[in-house]
Tab-separated table of C-alpha atoms and ligand atoms in Angstrom:
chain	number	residue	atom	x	y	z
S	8	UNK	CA	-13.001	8.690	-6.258
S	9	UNK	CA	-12.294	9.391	-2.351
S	10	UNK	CA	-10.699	6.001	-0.858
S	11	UNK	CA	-9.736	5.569	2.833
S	12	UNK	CA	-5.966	6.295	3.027
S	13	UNK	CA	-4.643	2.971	4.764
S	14	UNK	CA	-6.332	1.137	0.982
S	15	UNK	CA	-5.058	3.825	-1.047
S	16	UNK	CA	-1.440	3.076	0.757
S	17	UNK	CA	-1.978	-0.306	0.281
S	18	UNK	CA	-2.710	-0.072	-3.407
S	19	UNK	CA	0.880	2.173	-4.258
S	20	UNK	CA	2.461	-1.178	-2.376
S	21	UNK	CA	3.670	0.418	0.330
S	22	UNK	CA	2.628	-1.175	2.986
S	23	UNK	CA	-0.389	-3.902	3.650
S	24	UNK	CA	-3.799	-2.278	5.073
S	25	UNK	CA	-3.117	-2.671	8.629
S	26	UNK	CA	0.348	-1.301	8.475
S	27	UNK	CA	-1.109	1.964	6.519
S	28	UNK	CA	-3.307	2.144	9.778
S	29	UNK	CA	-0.335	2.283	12.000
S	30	UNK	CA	1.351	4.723	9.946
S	31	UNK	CA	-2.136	6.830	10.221
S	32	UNK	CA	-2.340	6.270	13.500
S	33	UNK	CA	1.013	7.557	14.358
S	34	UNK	CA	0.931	11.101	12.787
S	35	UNK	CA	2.434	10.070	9.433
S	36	UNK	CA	0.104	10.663	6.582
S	37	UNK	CA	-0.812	14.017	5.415
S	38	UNK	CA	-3.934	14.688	3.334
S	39	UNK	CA	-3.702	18.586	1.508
S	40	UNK	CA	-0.759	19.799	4.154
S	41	UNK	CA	-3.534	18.148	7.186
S	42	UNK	CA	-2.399	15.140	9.371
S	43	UNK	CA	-4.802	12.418	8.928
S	44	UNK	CA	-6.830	10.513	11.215
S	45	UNK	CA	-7.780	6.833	10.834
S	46	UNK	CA	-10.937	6.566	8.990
S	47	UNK	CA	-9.874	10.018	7.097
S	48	UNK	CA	-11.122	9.709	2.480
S	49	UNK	CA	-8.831	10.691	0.160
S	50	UNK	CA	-9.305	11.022	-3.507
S	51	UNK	CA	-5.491	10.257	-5.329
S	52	UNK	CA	-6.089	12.637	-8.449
S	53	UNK	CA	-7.548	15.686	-6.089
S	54	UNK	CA	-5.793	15.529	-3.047
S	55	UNK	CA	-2.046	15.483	-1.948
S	56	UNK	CA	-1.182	12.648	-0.637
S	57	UNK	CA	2.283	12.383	1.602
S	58	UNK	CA	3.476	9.488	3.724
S	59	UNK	CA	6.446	11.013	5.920
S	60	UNK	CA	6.282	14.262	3.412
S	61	UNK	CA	6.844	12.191	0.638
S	62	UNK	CA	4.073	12.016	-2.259
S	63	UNK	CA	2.552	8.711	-2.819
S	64	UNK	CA	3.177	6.842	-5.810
S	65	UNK	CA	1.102	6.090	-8.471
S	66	UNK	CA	-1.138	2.494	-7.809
S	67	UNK	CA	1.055	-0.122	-9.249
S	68	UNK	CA	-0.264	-2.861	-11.538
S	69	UNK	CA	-1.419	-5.588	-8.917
S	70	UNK	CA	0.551	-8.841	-8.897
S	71	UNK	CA	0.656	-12.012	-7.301
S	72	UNK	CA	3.154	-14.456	-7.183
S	73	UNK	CA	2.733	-17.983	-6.295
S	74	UNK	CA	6.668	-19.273	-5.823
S	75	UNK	CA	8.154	-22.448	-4.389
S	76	UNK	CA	10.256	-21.599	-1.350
S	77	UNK	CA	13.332	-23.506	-1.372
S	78	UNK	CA	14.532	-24.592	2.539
S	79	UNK	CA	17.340	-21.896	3.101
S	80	UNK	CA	15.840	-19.038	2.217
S	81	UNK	CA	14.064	-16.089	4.631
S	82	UNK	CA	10.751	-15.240	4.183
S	83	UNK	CA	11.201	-11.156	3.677
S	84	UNK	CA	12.462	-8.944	1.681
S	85	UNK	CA	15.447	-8.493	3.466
S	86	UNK	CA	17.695	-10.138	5.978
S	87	UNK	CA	20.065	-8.440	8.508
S	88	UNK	CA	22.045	-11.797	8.697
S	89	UNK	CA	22.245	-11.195	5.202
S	90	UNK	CA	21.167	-14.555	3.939
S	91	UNK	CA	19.411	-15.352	0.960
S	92	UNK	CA	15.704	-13.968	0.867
S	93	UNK	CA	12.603	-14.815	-1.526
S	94	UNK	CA	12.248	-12.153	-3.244
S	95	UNK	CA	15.841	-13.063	-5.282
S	96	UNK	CA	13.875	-15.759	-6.403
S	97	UNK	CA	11.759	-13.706	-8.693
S	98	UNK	CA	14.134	-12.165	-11.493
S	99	UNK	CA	11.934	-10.378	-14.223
S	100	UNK	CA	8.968	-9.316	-11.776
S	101	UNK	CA	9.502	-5.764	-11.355
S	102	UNK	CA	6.671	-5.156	-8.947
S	103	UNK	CA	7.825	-4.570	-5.251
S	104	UNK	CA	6.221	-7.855	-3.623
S	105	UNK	CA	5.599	-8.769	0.188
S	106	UNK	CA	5.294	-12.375	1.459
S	107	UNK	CA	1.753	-13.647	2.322
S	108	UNK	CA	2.948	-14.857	5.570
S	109	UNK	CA	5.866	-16.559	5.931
S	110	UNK	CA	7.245	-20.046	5.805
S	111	UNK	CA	10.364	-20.742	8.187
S	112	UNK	CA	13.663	-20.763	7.100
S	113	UNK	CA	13.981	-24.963	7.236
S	114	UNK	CA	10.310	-24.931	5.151
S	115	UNK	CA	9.493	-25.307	1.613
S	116	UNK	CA	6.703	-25.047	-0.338
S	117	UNK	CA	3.879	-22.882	-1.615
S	118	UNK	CA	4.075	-18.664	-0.533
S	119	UNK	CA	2.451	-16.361	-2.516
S	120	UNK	CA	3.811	-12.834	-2.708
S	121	UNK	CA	1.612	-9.721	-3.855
S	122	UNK	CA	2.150	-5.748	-3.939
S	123	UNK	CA	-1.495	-6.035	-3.373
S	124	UNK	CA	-1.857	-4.674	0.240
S	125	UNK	CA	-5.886	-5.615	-0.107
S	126	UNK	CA	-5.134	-9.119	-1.101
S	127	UNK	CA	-2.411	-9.249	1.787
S	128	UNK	CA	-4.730	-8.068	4.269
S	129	UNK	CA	-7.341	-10.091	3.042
S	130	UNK	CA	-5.724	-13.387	3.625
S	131	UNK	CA	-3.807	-12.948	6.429
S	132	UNK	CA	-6.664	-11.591	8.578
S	133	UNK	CA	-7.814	-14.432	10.806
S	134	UNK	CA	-11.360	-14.502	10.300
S	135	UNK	CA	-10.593	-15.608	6.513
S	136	UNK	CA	-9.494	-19.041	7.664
S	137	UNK	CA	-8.013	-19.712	4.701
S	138	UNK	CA	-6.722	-23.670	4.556
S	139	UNK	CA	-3.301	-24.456	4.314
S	140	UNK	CA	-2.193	-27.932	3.825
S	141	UNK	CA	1.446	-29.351	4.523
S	142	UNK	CA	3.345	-32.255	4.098
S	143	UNK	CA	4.996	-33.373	7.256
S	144	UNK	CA	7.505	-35.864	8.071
S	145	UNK	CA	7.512	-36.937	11.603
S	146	UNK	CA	10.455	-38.402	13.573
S	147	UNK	CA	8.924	-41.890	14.692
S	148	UNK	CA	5.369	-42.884	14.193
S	149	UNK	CA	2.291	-41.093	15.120
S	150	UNK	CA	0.153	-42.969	17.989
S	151	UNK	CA	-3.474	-42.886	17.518
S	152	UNK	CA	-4.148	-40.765	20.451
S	153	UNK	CA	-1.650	-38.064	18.651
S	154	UNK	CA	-3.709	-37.914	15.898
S	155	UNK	CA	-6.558	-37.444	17.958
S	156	UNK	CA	-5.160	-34.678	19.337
S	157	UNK	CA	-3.684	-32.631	16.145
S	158	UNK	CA	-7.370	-33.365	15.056
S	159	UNK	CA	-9.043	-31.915	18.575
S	160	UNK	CA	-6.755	-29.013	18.661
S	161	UNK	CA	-3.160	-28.524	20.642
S	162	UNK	CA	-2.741	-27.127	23.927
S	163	UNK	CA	0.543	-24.182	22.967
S	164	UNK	CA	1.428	-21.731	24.474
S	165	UNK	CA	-0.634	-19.356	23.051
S	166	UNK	CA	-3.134	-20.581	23.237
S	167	UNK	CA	-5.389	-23.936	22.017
S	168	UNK	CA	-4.880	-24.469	18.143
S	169	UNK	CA	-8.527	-24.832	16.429
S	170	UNK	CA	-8.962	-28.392	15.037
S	171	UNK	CA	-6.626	-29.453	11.827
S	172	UNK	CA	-7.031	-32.503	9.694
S	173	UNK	CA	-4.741	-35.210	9.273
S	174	UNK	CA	-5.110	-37.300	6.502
S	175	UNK	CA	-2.659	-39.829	4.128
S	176	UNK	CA	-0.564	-40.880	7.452
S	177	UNK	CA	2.117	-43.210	5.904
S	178	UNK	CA	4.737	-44.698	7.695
S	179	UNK	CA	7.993	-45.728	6.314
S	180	UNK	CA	10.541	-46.893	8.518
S	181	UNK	CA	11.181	-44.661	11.655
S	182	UNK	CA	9.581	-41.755	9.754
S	183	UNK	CA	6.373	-41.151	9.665
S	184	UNK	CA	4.665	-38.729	6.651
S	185	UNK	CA	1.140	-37.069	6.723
S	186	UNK	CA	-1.051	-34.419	5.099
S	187	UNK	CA	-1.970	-31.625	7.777
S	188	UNK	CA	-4.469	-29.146	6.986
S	189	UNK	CA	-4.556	-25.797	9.231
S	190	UNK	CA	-6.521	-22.744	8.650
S	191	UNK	CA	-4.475	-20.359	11.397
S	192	UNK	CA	-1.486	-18.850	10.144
S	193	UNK	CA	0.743	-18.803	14.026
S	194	UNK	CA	4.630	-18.303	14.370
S	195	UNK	CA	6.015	-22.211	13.360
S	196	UNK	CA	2.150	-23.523	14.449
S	197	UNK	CA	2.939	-27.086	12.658
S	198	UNK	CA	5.985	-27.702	13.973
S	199	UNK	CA	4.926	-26.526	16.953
S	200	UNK	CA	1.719	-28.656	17.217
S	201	UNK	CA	3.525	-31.638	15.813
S	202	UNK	CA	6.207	-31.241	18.851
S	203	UNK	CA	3.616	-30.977	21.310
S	204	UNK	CA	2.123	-34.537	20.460
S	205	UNK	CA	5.601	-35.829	21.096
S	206	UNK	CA	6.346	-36.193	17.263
S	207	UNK	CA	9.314	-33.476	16.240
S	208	UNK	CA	8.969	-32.832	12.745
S	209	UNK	CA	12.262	-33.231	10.140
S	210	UNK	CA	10.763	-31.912	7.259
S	211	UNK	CA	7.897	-29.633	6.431
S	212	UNK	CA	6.434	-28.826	2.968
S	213	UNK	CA	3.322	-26.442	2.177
S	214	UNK	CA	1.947	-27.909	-0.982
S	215	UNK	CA	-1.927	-26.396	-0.731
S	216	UNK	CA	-3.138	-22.336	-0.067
S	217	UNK	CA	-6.725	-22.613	-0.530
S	218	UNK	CA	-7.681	-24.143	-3.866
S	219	UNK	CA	-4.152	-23.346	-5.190
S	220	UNK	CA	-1.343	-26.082	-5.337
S	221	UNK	CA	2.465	-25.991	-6.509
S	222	UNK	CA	1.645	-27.968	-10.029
S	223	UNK	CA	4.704	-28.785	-11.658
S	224	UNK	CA	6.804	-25.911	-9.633
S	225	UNK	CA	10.454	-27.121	-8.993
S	226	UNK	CA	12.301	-25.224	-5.810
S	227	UNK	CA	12.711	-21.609	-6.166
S	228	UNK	CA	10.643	-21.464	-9.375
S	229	UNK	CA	7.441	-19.019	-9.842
S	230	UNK	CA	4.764	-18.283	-11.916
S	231	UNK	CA	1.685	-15.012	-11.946
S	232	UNK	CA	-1.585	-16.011	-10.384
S	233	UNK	CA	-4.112	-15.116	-13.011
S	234	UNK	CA	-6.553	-12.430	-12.530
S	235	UNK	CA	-9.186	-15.366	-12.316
S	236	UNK	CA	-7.231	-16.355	-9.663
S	237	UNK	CA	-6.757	-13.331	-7.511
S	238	UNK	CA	-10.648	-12.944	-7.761
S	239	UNK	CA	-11.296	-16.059	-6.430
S	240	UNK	CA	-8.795	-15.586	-3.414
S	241	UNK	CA	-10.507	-12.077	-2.520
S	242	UNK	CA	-13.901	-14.075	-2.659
S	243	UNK	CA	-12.698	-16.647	-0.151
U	306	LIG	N1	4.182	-24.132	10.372
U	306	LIG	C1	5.486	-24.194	10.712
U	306	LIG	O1	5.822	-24.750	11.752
U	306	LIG	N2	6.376	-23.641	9.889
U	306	LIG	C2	6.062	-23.033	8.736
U	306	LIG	O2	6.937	-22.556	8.022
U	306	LIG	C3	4.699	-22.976	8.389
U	306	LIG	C4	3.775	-23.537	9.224
């Protein structure tokens, strides 16, 4: 069955959707000895497929990971710095898996990992507005007006954040804990946000993606997403 290229790249788990496109886009997909053009239908059992001459591999069973990030660890599959990176975290899984995204180094909590480039691009595009909730612990307490104001949106650099929620605000001594819900996905956004209010944030935690939560996950432990699972985040 003819596919466009940048999904059929996507499904070997090479690359997410809109990186196949750049790849396309830059001269470096052939389809029967012909460089492709975006928008260009390929069928994988008919045509010759090669990305930088090389033939594409065969679609890979589609997995998703959900793993708890442990603080100290980089969000990729590699690190120049050479320091420890999440995909070490997985042992057994086999399948070549990107990040969904990426949680700072000094954050812990819920990131999912797929070879799925569909799935990938799915989630991370911005009109999916998937929720993410996080745990945050503020230095010092959070003024009403504050609230109001991670609520309303926050004036950053780039740009005006669209409105979050803020909900179980507990304060215990000169820290002060709450649930914030986002559904952009910007470089450090909470910590950013939380800074901008005038309330620097000393620990951050994701505990929600959509309707998916860390259960009984300890640090740096993982388990599959079902394939009930996976359906219902490509229906979000
Ligand atoms: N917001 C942040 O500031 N950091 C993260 O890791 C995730 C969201």
């Amino acid at each position: 069955m003819k596919q466009r290229l940048q999904k059929l790249i996507a499904a070997a788990g090479l690359a997410s959707r809109r990186k196949a496109e750049g790849w396309i886009a830059d001269g470096r997909v052939t389809v029967n000895g012909q460089v492709a053009e975006l928008g260009v239908q390929a069928d994988p059992e008919r045509d010759r497929i090669l990305v930088d001459g090389r033939p594409l591999p065969p679609a890979e069973e589609p997995v998703c990971v959900l793993l708890y990030k442990p603080v100290g660890y980089v969000t990729s599959r590699r690190d120049p710095q050479g320091r420890p990176v999440v995909t070490e975290l997985l042992g057994k899984v086999r399948a070549r898996l990107f990040p969904i995204g990426r949680l700072d180094l000094n954050t812990e909590g819920l990131l999912l990992l797929t070879n799925d480039g569909d799935l990938a691009w799915r989630l991370s595009h911005p009109s999916h507005e998937v929720s993410k909730t996080y745990l945050v612990r503020l230095q010092g307490s959070l003024s009403p007006q504050a609230r109001q104001q991670l609520e309303n949106g926050v004036q950053l650099e780039d740009g005006l954040t669209a409105s979050a929620k803020v909900a179980r605000v507990r304060q215990a001594g000169s820290h002060t804990w709450l649930e914030l819900s986002i559904h952009e996905g910007r470089n450090r956004q909470v910590r950013r946000m939380c800074e901008a209010v005038g309330c620097p944030v000393s620990r951050l935690k994701r505990i929600r993606y959509a309707f998916l939560d860390l259960g009984g996950l300890r640090p740096g432990q993982h388990r599959r997403l079902s394939r009930d699972e996976v359906a219902r985040l490509k229906d979000l």
